[in-house]
Amino acid sequence: MTTTEHSPTAAGSGASASQVFRATHSATDTAGEVSAERVDDVARALLRAVHEVIREKNVTYSEFQAAKQWLMDVGEGGEWPLLLDVFVEHVIEDVAARTQNGSVGSIQGPYYLPEQRRVDSPATLPARPDEKGEPLVLAGRVVDLDGNGVGGAELDVWHADDQGYYSGFAPDIPEGNLRAVVVADEAGWFEINTVRPAPYQIPTDGPTGNLIAAAGWHAWRPAHLHLFVQAPGYRRITTQLYFAGGDWLDSDVAEATKPELVLDPQPGEDGRLHSTYDFVLEPAS
Ligand code: DHB
Ligand code: FE
């Protein structure tokens, strides 16, 4: 994949996110297992909701045609993963959370890349020799619902750099930068060394950015770390961790923050920021 040739524009990251989505989600994920009754029920309700908005807001022909153009632009720009993850995924996650007993989750977003380097804890995420940003140490334990350590649990971590850009989606960042699968020790303890990421801005030059500007919204997500936490026999947690006092924490454009997910790292004697977080895994169903 040649995603690193793209610029950190909507065209670049949107198209890359679409490519990655196609490469990592096979059509067999769900399609084919869905009954006609389910499609009828959900599609009908969705259309009813759209019809209702048109009536309630007296949407005009010219607005309808502008919406059509915009939707075409979203597809042509490859921005469906960006758009859906920023405006819709948080509700999907809320629904998933209704049946979840382990640690609190959050959205996955469009920038996960599978098959990253595996490193045993204590681990340092792959970074450039001159990687900018405050050194950050996240340590803790992966436990089961009874508080027993889950040895060998995997923490698949990815995050933006000190400029808010993700490797694989912005130019000039080496492949796999600030991404790794960290393997906890035999008692579930882990330590991850990295740098504190910057807030992330939705690319402003594509259709998603156009909507945000046209509506007078802002395009920012607070700084965050992404994680999948998993072990055989346990339900995988998809989550994010945020930083107390950080910009946009109270107005995340993706509405994906939760109070339980906010770290408050403190400077240690080694000059690095330190934070702890424990993850609770529930059995797979
Ligand atoms: C988007 C980007 C992110 O980094 C994220 O965590 C969630 C959503 C987006 O651009 O849609
Ligand atoms: Fe993100």
Short mmCIF file of C-alpha atoms and ligand atoms in Angstrom, two decimals:
data_model
loop_
_atom_site.label_atom_id
_atom_site.label_comp_id
_atom_site.label_asym_id
_atom_site.label_seq_id
_atom_site.Cartn_x
_atom_site.Cartn_y
_atom_site.Cartn_z
CA MET A 1 0.00 0.00 0.00
CA THR A 2 1.33 3.43 -0.90
CA THR A 3 -0.61 5.45 1.63
CA THR A 4 2.43 7.35 2.86
CA GLU A 5 2.66 9.12 -0.51
CA HIS A 6 -0.52 11.02 0.29
CA SER A 7 -0.55 14.43 1.88
CA PRO A 8 -2.28 15.02 5.22
CA THR A 9 -5.22 16.48 3.37
CA ALA A 10 -8.74 15.18 3.22
CA ALA A 11 -7.95 13.74 -0.19
CA GLY A 12 -4.91 11.97 1.24
CA SER A 13 -6.19 10.65 4.53
CA GLY A 14 -9.73 10.05 3.28
CA ALA A 15 -8.61 7.97 0.33
CA SER A 16 -6.12 6.10 2.53
CA ALA A 17 -8.79 5.36 5.12
CA SER A 18 -11.05 3.98 2.39
CA GLN A 19 -8.26 1.79 1.00
CA VAL A 20 -7.44 0.44 4.43
CA PHE A 21 -11.09 -0.24 5.18
CA ARG A 22 -11.51 -2.22 1.98
CA ALA A 23 -8.31 -4.16 2.66
CA THR A 24 -9.19 -5.06 6.25
CA HIS A 25 -12.95 -5.70 6.15
CA SER A 26 -13.98 -8.59 3.99
CA ALA A 27 -17.46 -8.54 2.54
CA THR A 28 -18.13 -11.67 4.59
CA ASP A 29 -17.94 -9.74 7.88
CA THR A 30 -21.72 -9.49 8.10
CA ALA A 31 -23.18 -9.43 4.61
CA GLY A 32 -25.02 -12.62 3.77
CA GLU A 33 -25.95 -13.31 7.38
CA VAL A 34 -28.51 -10.52 7.55
CA SER A 35 -32.12 -11.54 7.11
CA ALA A 36 -34.50 -9.68 4.81
CA GLU A 37 -36.57 -8.87 7.91
CA ARG A 38 -33.63 -7.11 9.53
CA VAL A 39 -32.77 -5.16 6.38
CA ASP A 40 -36.40 -4.18 5.94
CA ASP A 41 -36.74 -3.11 9.56
CA VAL A 42 -33.54 -1.02 9.78
CA ALA A 43 -33.63 0.44 6.24
CA ARG A 44 -37.27 1.42 6.63
CA ALA A 45 -36.59 3.13 9.98
CA LEU A 46 -33.59 4.95 8.50
CA LEU A 47 -35.59 6.25 5.54
CA ARG A 48 -38.43 7.24 7.85
CA ALA A 49 -35.96 9.31 9.91
CA VAL A 50 -34.67 11.05 6.76
CA HIS A 51 -38.22 11.75 5.54
CA GLU A 52 -39.12 13.15 8.93
CA VAL A 53 -36.17 15.60 8.89
CA ILE A 54 -37.14 16.80 5.40
CA ARG A 55 -40.70 17.51 6.56
CA GLU A 56 -39.69 19.06 9.86
CA LYS A 57 -37.06 21.33 8.30
CA ASN A 58 -38.93 22.12 5.06
CA VAL A 59 -35.91 20.99 3.04
CA THR A 60 -36.07 22.58 -0.44
CA TYR A 61 -35.27 21.19 -3.89
CA SER A 62 -32.05 23.21 -4.07
CA GLU A 63 -30.97 21.93 -0.66
CA PHE A 64 -31.78 18.38 -1.77
CA GLN A 65 -29.61 18.77 -4.88
CA ALA A 66 -26.79 20.30 -2.82
CA ALA A 67 -26.99 17.36 -0.42
CA LYS A 68 -26.83 14.94 -3.34
CA GLN A 69 -23.72 16.68 -4.66
CA TRP A 70 -22.13 16.62 -1.22
CA LEU A 71 -22.84 12.91 -0.71
CA MET A 72 -21.28 12.18 -4.11
CA ASP A 73 -18.22 14.21 -3.07
CA VAL A 74 -17.91 12.23 0.18
CA GLY A 75 -17.74 9.00 -1.82
CA GLU A 76 -15.44 10.31 -4.51
CA GLY A 77 -13.08 11.73 -1.87
CA GLY A 78 -13.02 8.39 -0.06
CA GLU A 79 -14.27 10.12 3.07
CA TRP A 80 -17.00 7.71 4.13
CA PRO A 81 -14.79 6.11 6.83
CA LEU A 82 -13.84 9.55 8.21
CA LEU A 83 -17.37 10.88 8.12
CA LEU A 84 -19.08 7.84 9.61
CA ASP A 85 -16.47 7.34 12.32
CA VAL A 86 -16.59 10.95 13.39
CA PHE A 87 -20.36 11.47 13.38
CA VAL A 88 -21.94 8.04 13.77
CA GLU A 89 -19.59 5.49 15.34
CA HIS A 90 -20.02 6.81 18.89
CA VAL A 91 -23.66 5.72 18.88
CA ILE A 92 -22.76 2.26 17.54
CA GLU A 93 -20.28 2.06 20.41
CA ASP A 94 -22.95 3.14 22.94
CA VAL A 95 -25.16 0.31 21.76
CA ALA A 96 -22.29 -2.21 21.95
CA ALA A 97 -21.53 -0.96 25.48
CA ARG A 98 -25.01 -1.96 26.67
CA THR A 99 -23.87 -5.58 26.80
CA GLN A 100 -20.31 -4.94 27.96
CA ASN A 101 -19.05 -5.65 31.47
CA GLY A 102 -15.33 -5.04 31.10
CA SER A 103 -13.54 -1.70 30.83
CA VAL A 104 -15.26 1.22 29.16
CA GLY A 105 -14.77 1.42 25.40
CA SER A 106 -14.72 4.13 22.76
CA ILE A 107 -14.76 4.35 18.98
CA GLN A 108 -12.12 2.74 16.75
CA GLY A 109 -11.94 5.59 14.22
CA PRO A 110 -10.55 5.27 10.69
CA TYR A 111 -6.80 5.03 11.36
CA TYR A 112 -6.14 1.55 12.73
CA LEU A 113 -3.62 -0.51 10.76
CA PRO A 114 -3.33 -4.25 11.49
CA GLU A 115 -0.18 -6.36 11.78
CA GLN A 116 2.05 -3.97 13.63
CA ARG A 117 5.31 -4.93 15.31
CA ARG A 118 4.89 -7.10 18.45
CA VAL A 119 6.94 -5.97 21.43
CA ASP A 120 7.06 -7.41 24.93
CA SER A 121 6.35 -5.15 27.86
CA PRO A 122 8.05 -2.94 28.97
CA ALA A 123 7.80 -1.62 25.42
CA THR A 124 8.70 1.50 23.51
CA LEU A 125 6.54 2.31 20.50
CA PRO A 126 8.47 2.63 17.24
CA ALA A 127 9.32 6.33 16.82
CA ARG A 128 11.59 8.53 14.75
CA PRO A 129 15.00 9.33 16.29
CA ASP A 130 13.86 12.94 16.64
CA GLU A 131 10.25 12.16 17.53
CA LYS A 132 8.70 15.35 18.93
CA GLY A 133 6.47 15.40 21.97
CA GLU A 134 6.67 14.93 25.70
CA PRO A 135 7.81 11.42 26.68
CA LEU A 136 4.87 9.51 28.16
CA VAL A 137 4.78 6.25 30.10
CA LEU A 138 1.49 4.38 30.38
CA ALA A 139 1.61 1.46 32.79
CA GLY A 140 -0.98 -0.85 34.31
CA ARG A 141 -2.46 -4.29 34.34
CA VAL A 142 -4.88 -6.29 32.25
CA VAL A 143 -7.19 -8.25 34.56
CA ASP A 144 -10.30 -10.41 34.28
CA LEU A 145 -13.65 -9.67 35.95
CA ASP A 146 -12.34 -11.24 39.20
CA GLY A 147 -9.24 -9.06 39.20
CA ASN A 148 -6.84 -11.84 38.17
CA GLY A 149 -4.07 -10.82 35.79
CA VAL A 150 -4.47 -11.90 32.17
CA GLY A 151 -0.95 -13.00 31.22
CA GLY A 152 0.17 -12.28 27.67
CA ALA A 153 -2.74 -9.96 26.94
CA GLU A 154 -2.13 -7.83 23.86
CA LEU A 155 -2.45 -4.06 23.79
CA ASP A 156 -2.61 -2.97 20.15
CA VAL A 157 -1.79 0.72 20.43
CA TRP A 158 -1.83 3.49 17.84
CA HIS A 159 -1.87 7.25 18.09
CA ALA A 160 -1.15 10.52 16.33
CA ASP A 161 2.18 12.27 16.67
CA ASP A 162 2.97 15.63 18.27
CA GLN A 163 1.47 17.33 15.20
CA GLY A 164 -1.76 15.32 15.26
CA TYR A 165 -0.85 13.10 12.29
CA TYR A 166 -1.09 9.31 12.00
CA SER A 167 1.56 7.17 10.33
CA GLY A 168 0.21 5.46 7.23
CA PHE A 169 -2.13 8.38 6.54
CA ALA A 170 0.11 11.45 6.50
CA PRO A 171 3.24 11.90 4.36
CA ASP A 172 6.80 11.57 5.58
CA ILE A 173 6.03 9.50 8.67
CA PRO A 174 7.71 6.07 8.63
CA GLU A 175 5.45 3.05 8.38
CA GLY A 176 4.41 1.75 11.78
CA ASN A 177 5.45 4.91 13.61
CA LEU A 178 3.74 5.18 17.02
CA ARG A 179 2.02 1.84 16.49
CA ALA A 180 2.71 -1.54 18.11
CA VAL A 181 1.17 -4.62 19.65
CA VAL A 182 2.48 -4.58 23.22
CA VAL A 183 2.41 -7.94 25.00
CA ALA A 184 1.75 -7.80 28.74
CA ASP A 185 3.86 -10.00 31.06
CA GLU A 186 2.67 -13.33 32.50
CA ALA A 187 0.75 -11.53 35.26
CA GLY A 188 -0.92 -9.03 32.91
CA TRP A 189 1.31 -6.07 33.77
CA PHE A 190 2.34 -3.73 30.99
CA GLU A 191 4.38 -0.58 30.41
CA ILE A 192 4.23 1.44 27.20
CA ASN A 193 6.72 4.20 26.45
CA THR A 194 5.74 6.74 23.82
CA VAL A 195 5.18 10.47 23.38
CA ARG A 196 2.10 12.47 24.21
CA PRO A 197 0.02 12.98 21.03
CA ALA A 198 -1.44 16.34 19.94
CA PRO A 199 -5.14 16.94 19.29
CA TYR A 200 -6.36 15.71 15.90
CA GLN A 201 -8.11 17.89 13.34
CA ILE A 202 -10.46 16.43 10.72
CA PRO A 203 -8.95 17.40 7.33
CA THR A 204 -10.60 20.73 6.54
CA ASP A 205 -10.27 20.64 2.75
CA GLY A 206 -12.67 17.84 1.88
CA PRO A 207 -16.45 17.34 2.06
CA THR A 208 -16.43 16.46 5.78
CA GLY A 209 -14.43 19.63 6.46
CA ASN A 210 -16.77 21.59 4.19
CA LEU A 211 -19.78 20.48 6.19
CA ILE A 212 -18.07 21.37 9.46
CA ALA A 213 -17.13 24.84 8.15
CA ALA A 214 -20.55 25.44 6.55
CA ALA A 215 -22.26 24.58 9.84
CA GLY A 216 -19.88 26.69 11.92
CA TRP A 217 -18.66 23.69 13.94
CA HIS A 218 -15.06 22.97 14.88
CA ALA A 219 -13.07 20.07 13.44
CA TRP A 220 -11.12 18.91 16.49
CA ARG A 221 -10.76 15.79 18.56
CA PRO A 222 -8.88 15.98 21.87
CA ALA A 223 -5.48 14.29 22.02
CA HIS A 224 -5.94 10.54 22.46
CA LEU A 225 -4.33 7.11 22.46
CA HIS A 226 -6.15 4.30 20.67
CA LEU A 227 -6.09 0.75 22.03
CA PHE A 228 -7.46 -2.69 21.37
CA VAL A 229 -6.94 -4.85 24.44
CA GLN A 230 -7.38 -8.55 23.85
CA ALA A 231 -6.51 -12.08 24.92
CA PRO A 232 -7.74 -15.50 23.76
CA GLY A 233 -11.11 -16.30 25.35
CA TYR A 234 -11.91 -12.68 26.19
CA ARG A 235 -14.02 -10.05 24.48
CA ARG A 236 -11.80 -7.49 22.81
CA ILE A 237 -11.95 -3.96 24.16
CA THR A 238 -11.76 -1.09 21.67
CA THR A 239 -11.02 2.11 23.53
CA GLN A 240 -9.25 5.45 23.68
CA LEU A 241 -7.49 7.31 26.48
CA TYR A 242 -7.53 11.11 26.77
CA PHE A 243 -5.61 13.69 28.81
CA ALA A 244 -7.03 15.77 31.65
CA GLY A 245 -7.11 19.48 30.87
CA GLY A 246 -6.43 18.91 27.17
CA ASP A 247 -8.00 21.07 24.46
CA TRP A 248 -11.32 19.89 23.02
CA LEU A 249 -11.86 17.34 25.80
CA ASP A 250 -15.31 18.79 26.44
CA SER A 251 -16.27 19.32 22.80
CA ASP A 252 -14.89 16.34 20.85
CA VAL A 253 -16.25 16.55 17.29
CA ALA A 254 -16.55 12.73 17.39
CA GLU A 255 -18.35 12.74 20.80
CA ALA A 256 -16.18 9.82 21.85
CA THR A 257 -14.83 10.94 25.23
CA LYS A 258 -15.96 9.44 28.54
CA PRO A 259 -14.93 10.53 32.04
CA GLU A 260 -13.53 7.03 32.79
CA LEU A 261 -11.10 7.37 29.89
CA VAL A 262 -9.26 10.52 30.97
CA LEU A 263 -5.66 10.10 32.12
CA ASP A 264 -3.97 12.65 34.35
CA PRO A 265 -0.27 12.01 33.74
CA GLN A 266 2.20 13.47 36.20
CA PRO A 267 5.86 14.28 35.61
CA GLY A 268 8.18 11.73 37.19
CA GLU A 269 11.72 12.15 38.48
CA ASP A 270 12.91 10.87 35.10
CA GLY A 271 11.38 13.91 33.39
CA ARG A 272 8.73 11.83 31.64
CA LEU A 273 4.97 11.97 32.09
CA HIS A 274 3.59 8.92 33.89
CA SER A 275 0.10 7.55 33.98
CA THR A 276 -1.51 4.28 35.02
CA TYR A 277 -4.56 2.50 33.66
CA ASP A 278 -5.94 -0.99 34.23
CA PHE A 279 -8.09 -2.83 31.69
CA VAL A 280 -10.74 -5.34 32.69
CA LEU A 281 -11.54 -8.05 30.15
CA GLU A 282 -14.77 -10.06 30.23
CA PRO A 283 -15.09 -13.55 28.79
CA ALA A 284 -15.91 -13.82 25.11
CA SER A 285 -19.53 -14.77 24.57
C1 DHB B 1 -11.53 10.32 13.09
C2 DHB B 1 -10.17 10.38 13.34
C3 DHB B 1 -9.65 9.87 14.52
O1 DHB B 1 -8.33 9.89 14.83
C4 DHB B 1 -10.50 9.28 15.44
O2 DHB B 1 -9.94 8.79 16.56
C5 DHB B 1 -11.86 9.22 15.19
C6 DHB B 1 -12.37 9.74 14.01
C7 DHB B 1 -12.06 10.85 11.81
O3 DHB B 1 -11.36 11.62 11.12
O4 DHB B 1 -13.18 10.47 11.43
FE FE B 2 -7.81 8.91 16.48
#
